Short mmCIF file of C-alpha atoms in Angstrom, two decimals:
data_model
loop_
_atom_site.label_atom_id
_atom_site.label_comp_id
_atom_site.label_asym_id
_atom_site.label_seq_id
_atom_site.Cartn_x
_atom_site.Cartn_y
_atom_site.Cartn_z
CA MET A 1 -46.34 26.73 49.76
CA LEU A 2 -44.22 24.41 52.34
CA THR A 3 -46.76 22.53 55.02
CA HIS A 4 -44.85 20.97 58.57
CA THR A 5 -45.87 18.08 57.19
CA ASP A 6 -42.69 19.14 54.03
CA LEU A 7 -40.10 20.74 56.88
CA PHE A 8 -40.20 17.62 59.29
CA SER A 9 -40.58 14.23 56.78
CA LEU A 10 -39.41 11.40 58.25
CA THR A 11 -38.85 10.10 54.84
CA LEU A 12 -34.74 11.31 53.97
CA SER A 13 -33.31 10.45 50.45
CA VAL A 14 -30.38 7.35 50.10
CA GLU A 15 -27.90 10.78 50.02
CA THR A 16 -29.33 12.27 53.56
CA ILE A 17 -29.32 8.43 54.70
CA VAL A 18 -25.76 7.45 53.74
CA LEU A 19 -23.96 10.80 54.68
CA LEU A 20 -26.37 10.80 58.58
CA SER A 21 -24.55 7.01 58.47
CA ALA A 22 -20.59 8.09 57.71
CA LEU A 23 -21.30 10.70 60.05
CA LEU A 24 -21.30 7.89 62.73
CA ILE A 25 -17.25 7.35 62.01
CA PRO A 26 -16.38 10.50 63.41
CA VAL A 27 -18.62 10.66 65.98
CA LEU A 28 -17.35 7.39 67.58
CA VAL A 29 -13.49 7.55 66.69
CA LEU A 30 -13.72 11.23 68.29
CA LEU A 31 -15.80 9.90 71.54
CA VAL A 32 -13.61 6.26 71.92
CA VAL A 33 -9.99 7.67 70.93
CA TYR A 34 -9.66 11.62 71.78
CA ARG A 35 -12.28 11.66 74.97
CA SER A 36 -10.60 8.75 76.23
CA ARG A 37 -7.00 9.89 75.74
CA LEU A 38 -7.98 12.99 77.35
CA LEU A 39 -9.25 11.81 81.09
CA SER A 40 -6.71 9.13 80.81
CA VAL A 41 -4.31 12.37 82.12
CA ALA A 42 -7.29 13.90 83.66
CA ARG A 43 -7.44 10.12 85.79
CA CYS A 44 -3.80 10.27 85.86
CA VAL A 45 -3.98 13.46 88.31
CA SER A 46 -6.02 11.94 90.06
CA ARG A 47 -4.80 8.50 90.99
CA CYS A 48 -0.97 10.02 91.12
CA ASP A 49 -3.65 12.28 94.24
CA ALA A 50 -4.56 9.70 96.17
CA GLU A 51 -0.95 7.82 95.90
CA ASP A 52 1.72 7.30 99.07
CA VAL A 53 5.68 8.22 99.46
CA PRO A 54 7.22 5.45 100.23
CA ALA A 55 8.42 5.06 103.74
CA ALA A 56 12.19 3.82 101.70
CA MET A 57 13.54 7.03 99.42
CA PRO A 58 16.74 7.32 97.42
CA LYS A 59 18.91 10.14 98.22
CA VAL A 60 18.31 12.79 95.50
CA SER A 61 19.83 16.16 93.49
CA VAL A 62 17.50 19.11 92.52
CA ILE A 63 19.18 20.81 89.81
CA VAL A 64 18.56 24.25 89.17
CA TYR A 65 18.77 25.65 86.17
CA SER A 66 19.25 29.15 86.00
CA ASN A 67 19.88 31.78 82.93
CA ASN A 68 21.14 34.93 84.73
CA ASP A 69 17.43 34.89 86.28
CA SER A 70 18.67 35.81 89.52
CA GLU A 71 14.92 37.42 90.64
CA ASN A 72 12.97 34.58 89.58
CA LEU A 73 16.26 31.88 91.31
CA GLY A 74 16.29 33.88 94.63
CA LYS A 75 11.99 34.08 94.59
CA MET A 76 12.16 29.88 93.77
CA LEU A 77 15.36 28.90 96.02
CA PRO A 78 13.53 28.58 99.16
CA ASP A 79 10.48 26.85 98.99
CA ILE A 80 13.58 24.10 97.03
CA LEU A 81 14.87 24.16 99.85
CA ALA A 82 12.06 23.95 102.62
CA GLN A 83 11.11 20.87 101.08
CA ASP A 84 10.30 18.36 103.28
CA TYR A 85 11.59 15.54 102.02
CA PRO A 86 12.16 12.25 104.10
CA ALA A 87 15.87 11.30 102.36
CA GLY A 88 18.95 13.68 101.77
CA PHE A 89 18.95 16.03 98.64
CA GLU A 90 21.05 18.52 97.76
CA VAL A 91 19.94 21.68 95.56
CA ILE A 92 22.86 23.22 92.41
CA VAL A 93 21.76 26.15 91.06
CA VAL A 94 23.67 26.40 88.06
CA ASN A 95 24.14 29.30 86.43
CA ASP A 96 24.45 29.62 82.43
CA GLY A 97 25.52 33.27 82.34
CA ALA A 98 28.25 35.81 84.96
CA SER A 99 25.46 36.89 86.88
CA GLU A 100 27.27 37.73 90.06
CA THR A 101 23.95 38.81 91.68
CA THR A 102 22.55 34.86 90.91
CA LYS A 103 26.05 33.74 93.25
CA ASP A 104 25.79 36.18 95.92
CA ILE A 105 21.49 35.12 95.55
CA VAL A 106 22.82 31.32 96.34
CA THR A 107 25.72 32.14 98.33
CA ALA A 108 23.68 34.00 100.00
CA LEU A 109 21.67 30.77 101.25
CA MET A 110 25.16 29.03 101.33
CA GLN A 111 25.46 29.87 104.55
CA HIS A 112 23.10 28.10 106.30
CA HIS A 113 22.07 25.61 104.01
CA SER A 114 24.27 23.20 103.61
CA ASN A 115 23.29 20.86 100.60
CA LEU A 116 23.02 24.23 98.92
CA SER A 117 25.74 24.52 96.13
CA HIS A 118 26.70 26.52 93.26
CA THR A 119 28.51 26.53 89.48
CA TYR A 120 28.35 27.67 86.20
CA ALA A 121 28.74 27.27 82.28
CA PRO A 122 31.67 28.89 80.87
CA GLU A 123 30.85 32.23 79.52
CA GLY A 124 33.22 31.84 76.66
CA SER A 125 31.54 28.09 75.65
CA ARG A 126 30.65 28.36 71.62
CA TYR A 127 29.50 26.49 69.24
CA LEU A 128 27.09 24.18 71.18
CA SER A 129 24.26 24.43 73.60
CA ARG A 130 24.88 25.89 76.65
CA LYS A 131 21.53 25.20 78.14
CA LYS A 132 23.27 20.84 77.39
CA LEU A 133 26.37 21.80 79.05
CA SER A 134 24.79 23.90 81.48
CA LEU A 135 22.96 20.71 82.34
CA THR A 136 25.76 18.35 81.57
CA ILE A 137 27.39 19.96 83.95
CA GLY A 138 24.96 20.24 86.53
CA VAL A 139 25.08 16.18 86.55
CA LYS A 140 27.98 15.41 87.27
CA ALA A 141 28.03 17.55 89.28
CA ALA A 142 25.34 15.84 91.83
CA ARG A 143 26.55 13.46 94.83
CA TYR A 144 22.95 11.09 94.24
CA ASP A 145 21.62 8.44 91.85
CA TYR A 146 18.77 10.94 91.13
CA VAL A 147 18.32 14.06 89.53
CA VAL A 148 15.29 16.15 89.56
CA ILE A 149 15.64 19.11 86.77
CA THR A 150 14.23 22.63 87.29
CA ARG A 151 14.55 26.04 86.00
CA SER A 152 14.98 29.07 87.88
CA SER A 153 11.60 30.45 86.65
CA CYS A 154 9.26 28.07 88.09
CA ARG A 155 8.08 28.04 91.32
CA VAL A 156 7.20 24.86 93.43
CA GLN A 157 3.42 24.28 94.69
CA SER A 158 4.24 22.15 97.83
CA SER A 159 6.36 21.36 100.03
CA ARG A 160 5.91 17.54 98.76
CA TRP A 161 7.07 18.02 95.69
CA LEU A 162 10.46 16.51 96.33
CA SER A 163 9.07 13.37 97.61
CA LEU A 164 5.94 13.22 94.19
CA MET A 165 8.94 13.45 91.60
CA ALA A 166 11.29 10.90 93.23
CA ARG A 167 8.85 8.43 94.94
CA HIS A 168 8.85 6.89 91.69
CA PHE A 169 12.68 6.18 91.90
CA ALA A 170 11.80 4.32 95.04
CA ARG A 171 10.06 2.43 92.96
CA GLY A 172 12.04 1.19 90.43
CA LYS A 173 12.04 3.92 88.04
CA GLN A 174 14.50 5.51 85.98
CA VAL A 175 12.76 7.96 84.60
CA VAL A 176 9.82 10.51 86.00
CA LEU A 177 7.68 13.03 83.66
CA GLY A 178 6.23 15.79 85.50
CA TYR A 179 4.23 19.03 84.65
CA ALA A 180 4.84 22.40 84.69
CA CYS A 181 3.06 25.52 82.55
CA TYR A 182 2.80 28.64 83.36
CA SER A 183 -0.49 30.03 84.98
CA PRO A 184 -3.62 31.18 83.18
CA GLU A 185 -3.26 34.73 85.16
CA ASP A 186 -0.77 34.84 83.95
CA ASP A 187 -1.53 35.69 79.99
CA MET A 188 -3.32 38.45 79.32
CA ARG A 189 -3.11 39.54 76.16
CA PHE A 190 -4.88 38.98 72.97
CA GLY A 191 -5.13 35.06 72.46
CA ALA A 192 -4.67 34.35 75.13
CA ARG A 193 -7.57 31.23 75.12
CA LYS A 194 -6.21 30.25 71.60
CA ARG A 195 -2.34 30.15 73.04
CA ALA A 196 -3.51 28.41 76.64
CA TYR A 197 -5.96 25.68 74.62
CA ASN A 198 -3.01 24.33 71.95
CA ALA A 199 -0.37 24.54 75.34
CA LEU A 200 -2.51 22.11 76.81
CA ALA A 201 -3.41 20.53 73.86
CA ASP A 202 0.71 19.48 73.20
CA ALA A 203 1.40 18.96 77.05
CA ALA A 204 -2.63 16.29 76.53
CA THR A 205 -0.27 14.49 73.60
CA TYR A 206 2.43 13.86 74.87
CA LEU A 207 1.25 12.68 78.61
CA SER A 208 -1.24 10.56 77.05
CA SER A 209 1.36 8.97 75.17
CA ALA A 210 3.44 8.18 78.08
CA LEU A 211 0.25 6.95 79.90
CA ALA A 212 -0.10 4.17 76.94
CA GLY A 213 3.57 3.67 77.08
CA ARG A 214 5.68 5.94 74.65
CA PRO A 215 6.69 7.77 76.23
CA TYR A 216 9.12 10.76 73.59
CA ARG A 217 9.50 13.71 75.93
CA GLY A 218 8.84 15.90 78.92
CA ILE A 219 9.51 19.29 80.07
CA ASP A 220 12.57 20.83 81.31
CA ALA A 221 11.23 22.87 84.45
CA ASN A 222 10.05 19.71 85.90
CA ILE A 223 11.72 15.67 84.87
CA GLY A 224 13.91 14.09 86.55
CA TYR A 225 16.37 11.16 85.62
CA SER A 226 19.04 8.32 87.41
CA ARG A 227 22.15 9.48 86.45
CA GLU A 228 22.86 5.83 85.52
CA LEU A 229 20.76 6.43 82.34
CA PHE A 230 22.10 9.74 81.27
CA PHE A 231 25.94 8.33 81.31
CA LYS A 232 25.09 5.68 79.70
CA ASN A 233 23.04 7.25 76.80
CA ARG A 234 26.69 9.52 76.43
CA GLY A 235 24.20 12.84 77.80
CA PHE A 236 23.21 14.12 74.94
CA SER A 237 25.28 13.39 72.66
CA GLN A 238 23.11 12.76 69.85
CA SER A 239 22.21 15.73 69.37
CA LEU A 240 24.86 17.94 70.39
CA ASN A 241 24.39 19.58 67.65
CA LEU A 242 21.03 21.80 68.15
CA GLN A 243 20.39 23.72 70.72
CA TYR A 244 17.28 21.88 72.05
CA GLY A 245 16.11 18.40 72.69
CA ASP A 246 16.99 17.81 76.52
CA ASP A 247 13.36 17.04 76.60
CA ASP A 248 12.02 15.25 74.27
CA ILE A 249 14.58 14.62 71.92
CA PHE A 250 17.39 13.21 75.04
CA ILE A 251 13.56 11.53 76.84
CA SER A 252 12.81 10.14 73.50
CA GLU A 253 16.68 8.31 73.74
CA ILE A 254 16.25 6.89 76.75
CA ALA A 255 12.39 6.39 78.27
CA THR A 256 10.96 3.04 78.19
CA PRO A 257 7.36 1.84 79.38
CA GLN A 258 9.63 -0.28 81.64
CA ASN A 259 11.59 2.27 83.02
CA THR A 260 9.40 5.60 83.52
CA ALA A 261 6.77 6.68 85.13
CA VAL A 262 4.63 10.27 84.94
CA GLU A 263 3.57 12.19 87.93
CA LEU A 264 0.33 14.03 87.31
CA SER A 265 -0.13 14.80 91.38
CA THR A 266 -1.47 18.45 91.63
CA GLU A 267 1.36 18.77 94.43
CA SER A 268 4.19 17.82 91.97
CA GLN A 269 2.65 20.34 89.55
CA VAL A 270 5.30 23.09 88.48
CA ARG A 271 4.68 26.67 87.23
CA ILE A 272 6.58 28.93 85.65
CA VAL A 273 6.73 32.26 85.52
CA TYR A 274 7.70 34.48 82.66
CA ARG A 275 10.53 37.33 82.22
CA ARG A 276 9.05 38.31 78.78
CA ASP A 277 5.37 38.84 76.76
CA CYS A 278 3.68 34.58 77.38
CA ARG A 279 3.01 35.23 73.75
CA ASP A 280 6.69 35.96 73.12
CA VAL A 281 7.28 32.50 74.75
CA TYR A 282 4.40 30.18 73.65
CA ARG A 283 5.53 31.35 70.37
CA ASP A 284 9.78 30.39 70.69
CA ILE A 285 8.36 27.28 73.06
CA LYS A 286 6.00 26.43 70.12
CA ALA A 287 8.32 26.94 67.25
CA ARG A 288 11.48 24.68 69.10
CA TYR A 289 9.26 21.53 69.93
CA THR A 290 7.62 22.01 66.10
CA PHE A 291 11.70 21.54 65.23
CA THR A 292 12.83 19.18 67.40
CA SER A 293 9.30 16.59 67.02
CA ARG A 294 11.10 15.47 63.81
CA PHE A 295 13.96 13.91 65.14
CA VAL A 296 10.53 11.92 68.55
CA TYR A 297 7.99 9.14 67.40
CA GLY A 298 5.44 10.61 66.54
CA GLY A 299 3.00 8.81 66.55
CA ALA A 300 0.93 10.43 69.30
CA ARG A 301 0.78 13.66 67.37
CA ARG A 302 -0.20 11.28 64.15
CA LEU A 303 -2.94 10.02 66.16
CA PHE A 304 -4.61 13.52 68.07
CA GLY A 305 -3.98 14.64 64.42
CA PHE A 306 -5.99 11.64 62.94
CA CYS A 307 -8.15 12.94 65.81
CA SER A 308 -8.89 16.81 64.08
CA ALA A 309 -9.39 15.09 60.21
CA MET A 310 -12.69 13.55 62.42
CA ALA A 311 -13.55 16.74 63.78
CA TRP A 312 -12.96 18.23 59.97
CA LEU A 313 -15.11 15.17 58.33
CA TRP A 314 -17.95 15.14 61.43
CA LEU A 315 -18.56 19.13 59.83
CA LEU A 316 -18.63 18.48 56.53
CA LEU A 317 -20.24 14.92 56.77
CA SER A 318 -23.61 17.45 59.04
CA VAL A 319 -22.79 20.06 56.62
CA GLY A 320 -24.13 18.16 53.65
CA ALA A 321 -26.29 15.56 55.06
CA ILE A 322 -27.74 19.63 56.01
CA LEU A 323 -27.70 20.23 52.88
CA SER A 324 -28.94 17.18 50.75
CA ALA A 325 -32.27 17.07 52.55
CA LEU A 326 -33.36 20.55 51.88
CA PRO A 327 -35.68 21.63 52.63
CA ASN A 328 -36.60 19.02 54.39
CA LEU A 329 -35.44 19.66 58.65
CA PHE A 330 -35.45 16.51 60.12
CA ALA A 331 -31.74 15.92 59.04
CA LEU A 332 -31.05 18.97 60.92
CA ALA A 333 -32.55 17.22 64.09
CA ILE A 334 -30.76 13.98 63.10
CA VAL A 335 -27.14 16.14 62.66
CA THR A 336 -27.89 18.57 66.23
CA ALA A 337 -28.96 15.26 68.33
CA VAL A 338 -25.81 13.06 67.22
CA SER A 339 -23.67 16.74 67.55
CA LEU A 340 -24.34 17.49 71.39
CA CYS A 341 -24.01 13.64 71.61
CA LEU A 342 -20.06 14.32 69.83
CA TRP A 343 -19.06 17.29 71.15
CA LEU A 344 -21.09 17.26 75.23
CA PRO A 345 -18.85 14.24 76.40
CA LEU A 346 -15.73 15.84 74.75
CA MET A 347 -15.81 19.68 77.13
CA PHE A 348 -16.64 18.15 79.77
CA ALA A 349 -13.91 15.45 79.41
CA TRP A 350 -11.75 18.89 78.36
CA LYS A 351 -13.26 20.78 80.88
CA LYS A 352 -12.01 17.98 84.06
CA LEU A 353 -8.26 17.73 81.81
CA ALA A 354 -7.95 21.70 82.21
CA CYS A 355 -9.09 21.75 86.28
CA SER A 356 -6.75 18.57 86.90
CA LEU A 357 -3.73 20.47 84.68
CA GLY A 358 -4.15 24.31 86.05
CA GLY A 359 -5.13 25.39 82.47
CA ARG A 360 -8.07 27.76 81.57
CA ARG A 361 -11.45 26.10 80.49
CA VAL A 362 -12.44 25.51 76.82
CA PHE A 363 -16.47 24.68 77.15
CA LEU A 364 -18.82 25.62 73.69
CA MET A 365 -15.65 27.23 71.64
CA LEU A 366 -13.91 23.74 71.84
CA PRO A 367 -15.34 22.71 68.61
CA VAL A 368 -13.71 25.96 67.14
CA ARG A 369 -10.74 25.43 68.68
CA MET A 370 -10.10 21.87 67.54
CA LEU A 371 -11.14 22.66 64.23
CA LEU A 372 -8.40 25.15 63.69
CA ARG A 373 -6.07 23.51 65.65
CA PRO A 374 -4.02 21.97 62.31
CA LEU A 375 -4.04 24.80 60.55
CA HIS A 376 -2.30 26.70 63.46
CA ASN A 377 0.51 23.57 63.54
CA LEU A 378 0.99 23.98 59.95
CA ALA A 379 1.79 27.72 60.18
CA TYR A 380 4.53 26.88 63.03
CA ARG A 381 5.76 23.69 61.36
CA VAL A 382 6.54 26.58 58.44
CA ARG A 383 8.00 28.62 60.46
CA ALA A 384 10.32 25.79 61.38
CA VAL A 385 11.27 24.83 58.55
CA LYS A 386 12.15 28.86 57.71
CA GLY A 387 14.20 29.71 61.07
CA SER A 388 15.20 25.71 61.34
CA LYS A 389 19.42 27.28 60.98
CA TRP A 390 19.28 29.11 64.93
CA ASN A 391 18.52 25.29 66.20
CA PHE A 392 21.51 24.92 65.59
CA THR A 393 24.85 24.90 67.55
CA TRP A 394 27.29 26.60 64.61
CA GLU A 395 24.37 29.89 64.35
CA LYS A 396 24.73 32.85 66.51
CA VAL A 397 20.81 32.81 68.70
#
């Protein structure tokens, strides 16, 4: 019969001691590397919230990309035109399609707003990315040196959005990476929490990388850069054979630690309104970024992948230490204490990140989500390979 002394003996085998000692490696890596990356993004939000807008601001051109989306365009344009911007700005709507309704909405607003104009991508254009063509047309039509780009499917959260994005141009920056996401309330279908976690994990990956001095991606719904930089890079010429890449491949080409700023203040963040099921939209977005990721800097993704591997190492070492010590439960007590010291700080860091970026909060499920994320990403890499031909401009989309 096992006694209390047998169950909680302080004497452990050499094997168990080695496993418990090795357990400190993934714990330290996750606390030092992963947690610091999450907190760097959350701290950037607080820092941007506290910063002032310079008195002298440059004139800016706002380019609104619309793909036959007159319903959302009619709702978002008044908020864009009502921006409290201390310098002059213009709004250029680029219609990717033949929607007469879109033209009618813009024409009606132009009667009251002299800084609003409208252009379009030719309907017959083939074997090229219509989105890149539309954005190129918009940048060429812009009168001012700096452009801020968004989509008709977006909602700005404040009348200070443009000032907050453009203030970095006044400080000498040429690229501004903003943030945009869909509201968690818009996705109530099965798997919503998993999608929200992975979308926020993707954002934490590229935003923390930019904050660490390696910008390689933005989001097309909230991004800005100088026209000079656009034309110096010959626009999207390096990825003309791809349907996408306007906010990752292009950004990786023009962004440097010196010329790039990250703008994450609460009022600068944009919410995206989807016309389709969020589940399908997430799959499309994840698939296209997974495909184009092969053409951009991958250090940040490898670093987060390494952290996921450390989470698996923590699990394996914990299970091994517990099993090797049975029936002694003292190892279980040690593993439990170490796990609490690991996951509680990570949970609170993730909660802070989610609150800062308006995402779903993940608390007790964080270990599970983090362990499953490599499998999630692997599934999309396989899907990207199988469906890679649809990412090229010579294929009909």
